[in-house]
XYZ file of C-alpha atoms in Angstrom:
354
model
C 0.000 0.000 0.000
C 1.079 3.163 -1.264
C -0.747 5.445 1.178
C -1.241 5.346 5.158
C -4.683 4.307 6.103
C -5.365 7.509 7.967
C -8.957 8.436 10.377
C -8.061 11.660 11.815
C -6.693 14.661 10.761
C -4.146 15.055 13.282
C -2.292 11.728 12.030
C -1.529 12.970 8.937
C 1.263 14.765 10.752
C 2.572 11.235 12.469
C 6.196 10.506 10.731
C 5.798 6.887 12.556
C 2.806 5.881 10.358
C 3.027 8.302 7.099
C 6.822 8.437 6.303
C 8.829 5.552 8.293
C 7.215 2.762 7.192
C 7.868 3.140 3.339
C 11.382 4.203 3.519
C 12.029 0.474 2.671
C 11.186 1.089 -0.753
C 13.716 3.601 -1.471
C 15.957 0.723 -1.674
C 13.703 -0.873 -3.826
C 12.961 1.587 -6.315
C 16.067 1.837 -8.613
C 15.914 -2.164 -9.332
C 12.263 -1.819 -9.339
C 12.900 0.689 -12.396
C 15.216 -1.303 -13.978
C 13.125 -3.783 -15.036
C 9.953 -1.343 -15.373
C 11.599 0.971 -17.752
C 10.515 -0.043 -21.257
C 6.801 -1.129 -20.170
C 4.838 2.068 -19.665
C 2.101 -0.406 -17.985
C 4.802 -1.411 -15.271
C 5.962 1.901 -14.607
C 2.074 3.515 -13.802
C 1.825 0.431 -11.542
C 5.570 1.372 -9.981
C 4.169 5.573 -9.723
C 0.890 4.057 -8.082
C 2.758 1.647 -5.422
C 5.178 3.773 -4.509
C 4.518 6.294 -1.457
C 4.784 9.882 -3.191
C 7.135 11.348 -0.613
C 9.345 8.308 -1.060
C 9.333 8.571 -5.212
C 9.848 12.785 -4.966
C 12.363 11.837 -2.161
C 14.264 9.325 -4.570
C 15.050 11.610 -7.892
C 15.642 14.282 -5.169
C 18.799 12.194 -4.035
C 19.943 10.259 -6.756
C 18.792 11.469 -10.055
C 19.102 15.571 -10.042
C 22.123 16.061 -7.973
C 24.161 12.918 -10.495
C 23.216 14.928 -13.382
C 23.835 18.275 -11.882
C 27.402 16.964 -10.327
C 28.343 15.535 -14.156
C 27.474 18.342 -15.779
C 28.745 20.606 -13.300
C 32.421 18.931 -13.315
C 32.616 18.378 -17.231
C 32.334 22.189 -17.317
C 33.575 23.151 -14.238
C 30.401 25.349 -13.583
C 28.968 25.098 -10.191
C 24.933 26.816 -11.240
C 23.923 23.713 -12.310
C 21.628 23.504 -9.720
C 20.665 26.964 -9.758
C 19.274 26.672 -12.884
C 16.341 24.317 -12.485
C 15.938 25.972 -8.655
C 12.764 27.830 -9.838
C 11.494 24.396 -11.587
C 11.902 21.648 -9.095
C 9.809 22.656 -6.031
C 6.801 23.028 -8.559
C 7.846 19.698 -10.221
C 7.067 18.056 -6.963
C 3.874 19.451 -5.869
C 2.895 18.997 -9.885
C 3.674 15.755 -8.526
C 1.841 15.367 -5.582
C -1.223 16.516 -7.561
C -0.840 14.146 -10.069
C -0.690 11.853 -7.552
C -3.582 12.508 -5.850
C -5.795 12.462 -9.326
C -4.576 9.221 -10.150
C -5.366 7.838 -7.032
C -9.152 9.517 -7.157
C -8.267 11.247 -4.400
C -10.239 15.211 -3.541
C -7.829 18.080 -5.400
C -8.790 20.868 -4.884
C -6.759 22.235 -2.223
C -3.711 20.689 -4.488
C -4.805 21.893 -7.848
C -4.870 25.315 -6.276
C -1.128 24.727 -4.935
C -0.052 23.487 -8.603
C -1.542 26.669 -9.778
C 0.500 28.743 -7.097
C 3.702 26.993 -7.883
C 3.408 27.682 -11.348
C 3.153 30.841 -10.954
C 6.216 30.767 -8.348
C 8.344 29.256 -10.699
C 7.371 31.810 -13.485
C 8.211 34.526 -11.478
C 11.502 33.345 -10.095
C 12.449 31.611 -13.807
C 11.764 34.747 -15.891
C 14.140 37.178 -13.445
C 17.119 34.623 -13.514
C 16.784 34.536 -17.097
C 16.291 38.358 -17.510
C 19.734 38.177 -15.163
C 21.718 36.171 -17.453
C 21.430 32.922 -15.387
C 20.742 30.865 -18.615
C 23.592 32.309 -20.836
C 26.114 29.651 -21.516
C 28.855 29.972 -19.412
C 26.853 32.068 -16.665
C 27.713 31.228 -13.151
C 27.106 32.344 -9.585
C 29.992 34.783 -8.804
C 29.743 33.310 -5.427
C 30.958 29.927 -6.144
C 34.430 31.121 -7.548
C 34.677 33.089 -4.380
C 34.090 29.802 -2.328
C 36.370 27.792 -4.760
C 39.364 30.363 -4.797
C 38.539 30.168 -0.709
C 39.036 26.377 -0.571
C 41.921 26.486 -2.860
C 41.901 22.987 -3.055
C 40.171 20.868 -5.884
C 39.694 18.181 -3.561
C 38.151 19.604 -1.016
C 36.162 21.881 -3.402
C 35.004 19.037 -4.897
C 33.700 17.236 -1.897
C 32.141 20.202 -1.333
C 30.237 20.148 -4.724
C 29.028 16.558 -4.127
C 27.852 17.042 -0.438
C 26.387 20.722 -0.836
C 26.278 21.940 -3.859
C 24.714 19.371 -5.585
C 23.215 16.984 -3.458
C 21.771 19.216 -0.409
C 20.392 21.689 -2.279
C 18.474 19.440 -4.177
C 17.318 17.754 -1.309
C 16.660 21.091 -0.125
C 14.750 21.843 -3.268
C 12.360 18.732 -2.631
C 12.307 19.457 1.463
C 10.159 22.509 1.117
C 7.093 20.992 -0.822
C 6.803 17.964 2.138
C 3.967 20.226 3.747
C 2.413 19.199 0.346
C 2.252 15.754 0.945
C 0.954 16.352 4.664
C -2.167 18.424 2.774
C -2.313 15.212 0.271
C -2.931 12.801 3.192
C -5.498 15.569 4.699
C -7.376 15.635 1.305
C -10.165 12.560 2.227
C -10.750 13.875 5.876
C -10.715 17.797 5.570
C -12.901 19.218 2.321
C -11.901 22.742 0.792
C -12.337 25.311 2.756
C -12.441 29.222 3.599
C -9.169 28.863 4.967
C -7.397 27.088 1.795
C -8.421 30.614 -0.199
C -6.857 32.452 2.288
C -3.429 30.818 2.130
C -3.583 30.490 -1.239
C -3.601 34.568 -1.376
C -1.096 35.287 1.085
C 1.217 33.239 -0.699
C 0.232 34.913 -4.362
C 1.248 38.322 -2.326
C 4.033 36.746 -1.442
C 5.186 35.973 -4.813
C 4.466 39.185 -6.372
C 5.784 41.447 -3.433
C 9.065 39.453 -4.441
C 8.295 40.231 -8.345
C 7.576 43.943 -7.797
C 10.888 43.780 -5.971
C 12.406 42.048 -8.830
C 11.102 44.899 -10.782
C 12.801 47.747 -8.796
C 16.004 46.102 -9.410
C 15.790 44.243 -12.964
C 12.786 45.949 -14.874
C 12.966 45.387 -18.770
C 11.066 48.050 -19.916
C 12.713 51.645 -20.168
C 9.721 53.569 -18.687
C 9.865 50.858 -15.739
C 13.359 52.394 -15.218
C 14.996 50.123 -12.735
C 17.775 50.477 -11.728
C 20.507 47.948 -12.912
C 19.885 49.449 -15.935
C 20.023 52.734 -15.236
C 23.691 51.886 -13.436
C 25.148 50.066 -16.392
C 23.794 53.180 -18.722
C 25.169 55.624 -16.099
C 28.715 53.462 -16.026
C 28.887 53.923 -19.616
C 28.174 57.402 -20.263
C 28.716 58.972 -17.332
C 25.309 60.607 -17.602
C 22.124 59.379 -15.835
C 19.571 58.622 -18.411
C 17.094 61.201 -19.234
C 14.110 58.943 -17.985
C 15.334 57.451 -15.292
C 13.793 58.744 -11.646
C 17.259 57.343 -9.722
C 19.658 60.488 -9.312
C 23.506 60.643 -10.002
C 23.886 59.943 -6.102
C 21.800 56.980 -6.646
C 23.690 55.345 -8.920
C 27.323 56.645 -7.582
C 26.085 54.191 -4.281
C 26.251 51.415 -6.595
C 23.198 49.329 -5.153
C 19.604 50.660 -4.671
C 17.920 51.906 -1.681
C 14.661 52.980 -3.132
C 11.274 51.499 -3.160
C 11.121 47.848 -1.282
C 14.687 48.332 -0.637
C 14.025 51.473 1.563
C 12.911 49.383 3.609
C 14.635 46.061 3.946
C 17.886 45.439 2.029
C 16.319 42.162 0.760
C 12.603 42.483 -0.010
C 12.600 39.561 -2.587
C 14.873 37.236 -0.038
C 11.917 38.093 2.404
C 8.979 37.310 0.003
C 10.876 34.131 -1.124
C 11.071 32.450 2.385
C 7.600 33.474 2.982
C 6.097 31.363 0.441
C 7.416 28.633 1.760
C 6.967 28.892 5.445
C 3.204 29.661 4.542
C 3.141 26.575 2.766
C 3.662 24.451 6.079
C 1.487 27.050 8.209
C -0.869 25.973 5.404
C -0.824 22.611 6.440
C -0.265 22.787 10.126
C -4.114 24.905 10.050
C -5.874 22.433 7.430
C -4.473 19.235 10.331
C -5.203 21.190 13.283
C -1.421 21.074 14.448
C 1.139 23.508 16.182
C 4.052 21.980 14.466
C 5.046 18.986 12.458
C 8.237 17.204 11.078
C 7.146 18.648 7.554
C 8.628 22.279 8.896
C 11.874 21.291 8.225
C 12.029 22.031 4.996
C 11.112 25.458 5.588
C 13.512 25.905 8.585
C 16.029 24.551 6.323
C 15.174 26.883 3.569
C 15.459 30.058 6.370
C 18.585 28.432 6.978
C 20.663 28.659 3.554
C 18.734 32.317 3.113
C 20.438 32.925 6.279
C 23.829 32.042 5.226
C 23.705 32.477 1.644
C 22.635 36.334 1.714
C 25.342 36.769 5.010
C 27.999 35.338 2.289
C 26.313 37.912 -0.422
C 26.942 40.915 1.731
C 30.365 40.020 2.903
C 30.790 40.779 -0.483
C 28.594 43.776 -1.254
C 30.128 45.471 1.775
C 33.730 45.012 0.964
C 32.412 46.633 -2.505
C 30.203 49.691 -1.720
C 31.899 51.190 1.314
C 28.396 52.708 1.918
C 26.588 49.700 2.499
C 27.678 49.223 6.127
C 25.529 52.106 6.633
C 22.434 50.714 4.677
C 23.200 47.668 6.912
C 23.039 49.536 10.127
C 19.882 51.615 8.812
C 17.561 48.890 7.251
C 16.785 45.000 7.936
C 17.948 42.509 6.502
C 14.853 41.241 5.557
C 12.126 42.214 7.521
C 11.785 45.919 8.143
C 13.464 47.012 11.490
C 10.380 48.500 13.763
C 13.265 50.412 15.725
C 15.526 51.124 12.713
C 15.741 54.432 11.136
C 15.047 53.238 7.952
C 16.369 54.519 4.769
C 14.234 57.942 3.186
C 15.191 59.039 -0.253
C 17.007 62.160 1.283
C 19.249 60.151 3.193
C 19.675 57.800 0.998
C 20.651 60.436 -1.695
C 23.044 61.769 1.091
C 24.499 58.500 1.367
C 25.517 58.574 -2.656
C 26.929 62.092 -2.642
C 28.979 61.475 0.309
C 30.842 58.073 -1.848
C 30.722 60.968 -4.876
């Protein structure tokens, strides 16, 4: 049996009786494939008898990070995982719907999640491509910082098996496991007011973090944001006739208007959110202050922490004036005590580096 035989609401949150007793068939699985591979019949039976969170589990450890560790070694590029990080969390709660139809089980509370990822991964997919993530040869800058840290090829190495490749695409698959808690919950707990309401935080959620995106990485001249503006300004050494940042602005070298007035990392912040409203999502619809499910979210709060702390070690040690952005704004959510950063200061701020 694929599924738990579940009563109550509350035990859809029990690892003993909805995760632990199918980890046997990760072991399983790959031979299980093997000989399932070139009968389409076999492998629907294989998809319906294997536990969901096991299968999304599986090509979570074996199958994306041994791609993304070949590829990433044959051409020594380290974004490998990067690039499918705006496709893989929706992959597995396209998954978990899927799942859930095939088994006749109620979807509507994980049709409207599909929907939501969707348009999670649209958002997030169109900016890194509008950034250049999907140019050949593009690379996170940070990952030659960490490899000329390491200096060693061994260690770095290691490091791109363990982390790099394998973690975060665990990582990747750890966030949607409040999915699978609300695809256990389908039969007992119908639709309801609740499941509209968490299905438009998290939509304001994702486009807080695109109107962000916007501020910094808008395509459109009259949207004038500001990257462009900066590159323009670089150029010439003349601050484009339509653009609303000032010469001080772009002498800063990093923007403090808008969103970023008021944290320094309004899309970070919007980013985690989704995903920690995801498992509040499913700790309301099973009645439950907590479950093992939040780990994925407390791991994804985790990297955010680190990553961005790595992002401005770097950014500081570039703009000299973004220890005081640091000391005036939040890192990610707005600082009730903080001064903040207005527009006059934060034009004061780029005249000063001037």
């Amino acid at each position: 049996m694929a599924l738990p035989m579940i009563k109550s609401v509350v035990a859809c949150t029990d690892f003993t009786r909805t995760v632990q007793p199918y980890i046997s068939q990760l072991y399983d699985l790959p031979q299980q494939f093997y000989h399932s591979a070139t009968d389409p019949q076999a492998l629907k039976e294989l998809y319906l008898n294997t536990n969901p969170l096991i299968l999304a589990f599986a090509i979570s450890l074996t199958l994306v990070p041994i791609v993304a560790l070949v590829v990433s070694e044959i051409n020594k590029n380290y974004s490998q995982i990067d690039r499918v990080w705006s496709l893989l969390p929706t992959f597995y709660n396209l998954h978990y719907a899927a799942y859930a139809h095939a088994k006749g089980l109620p979807t509507q509370r994980l049709d409207s999640l599909a929907i939501i990822s969707i348009v999670w991964s649209s958002r997030l997919t169109y900016n890194y491509w509008r950034k250049g993530g999907y140019t050949v040869g593009s690379e996170d800058y940070r990952w030659q910082i960490v490899k000329d840290y390491v200096n060693n090829p061994v260690i770095f190495f290691l490091f791109n098996v363990l982390f790099i490749s394998w973690a975060q695409s665990v990582l990747l698959f750890s966030v949607t496991m409040p999915t699978y808690v609300l695809l256990l919950a389908a039969p007992i707990v119908k639709a309801q007011t609740a499941d509209i309401a968490f299905s438009q935080i998290t939509l304001a959620f994702i486009f807080l973090a695109y109107a962000a995106d916007q501020q910094q990485w808008a395509t459109l001249p009259q949207q004038q944001d500001f990257h462009a503006a900066k590159h323009s300004y670089q150029k010439s050494a003349k601050v484009p006739p339509s653009s609303k940042f000032t010469a001080a602005d772009l002498d800063r070298g990093f923007n403090t208007k808008g969103l970023w007035s008021l944290s320094r990392h309004p899309n970070f912040l919007a980013e985690q959110s989704v995903w920690v409203t995801l498992y509040i999502w499913s700790c309301w619809i099973t009645g439950t202050s907590y479950h093992w499910a939040g780990a994925g979210a407390a791991s994804y709060l985790f990297l955010f922490q680190s990553s961005t702390w790595l992002t401005e070690m770097i950014t500081a040690g570039k703009y000299p004036e973004y220890k005081l952005y640091q000391k005036r704004v939040g890192k990610f959510v707005p600082s009730l005590w903080g001064e903040g950063m207005p527009d006059a200061d934060a034009d004061a701020v780029g005249k000063k580096q001037q």
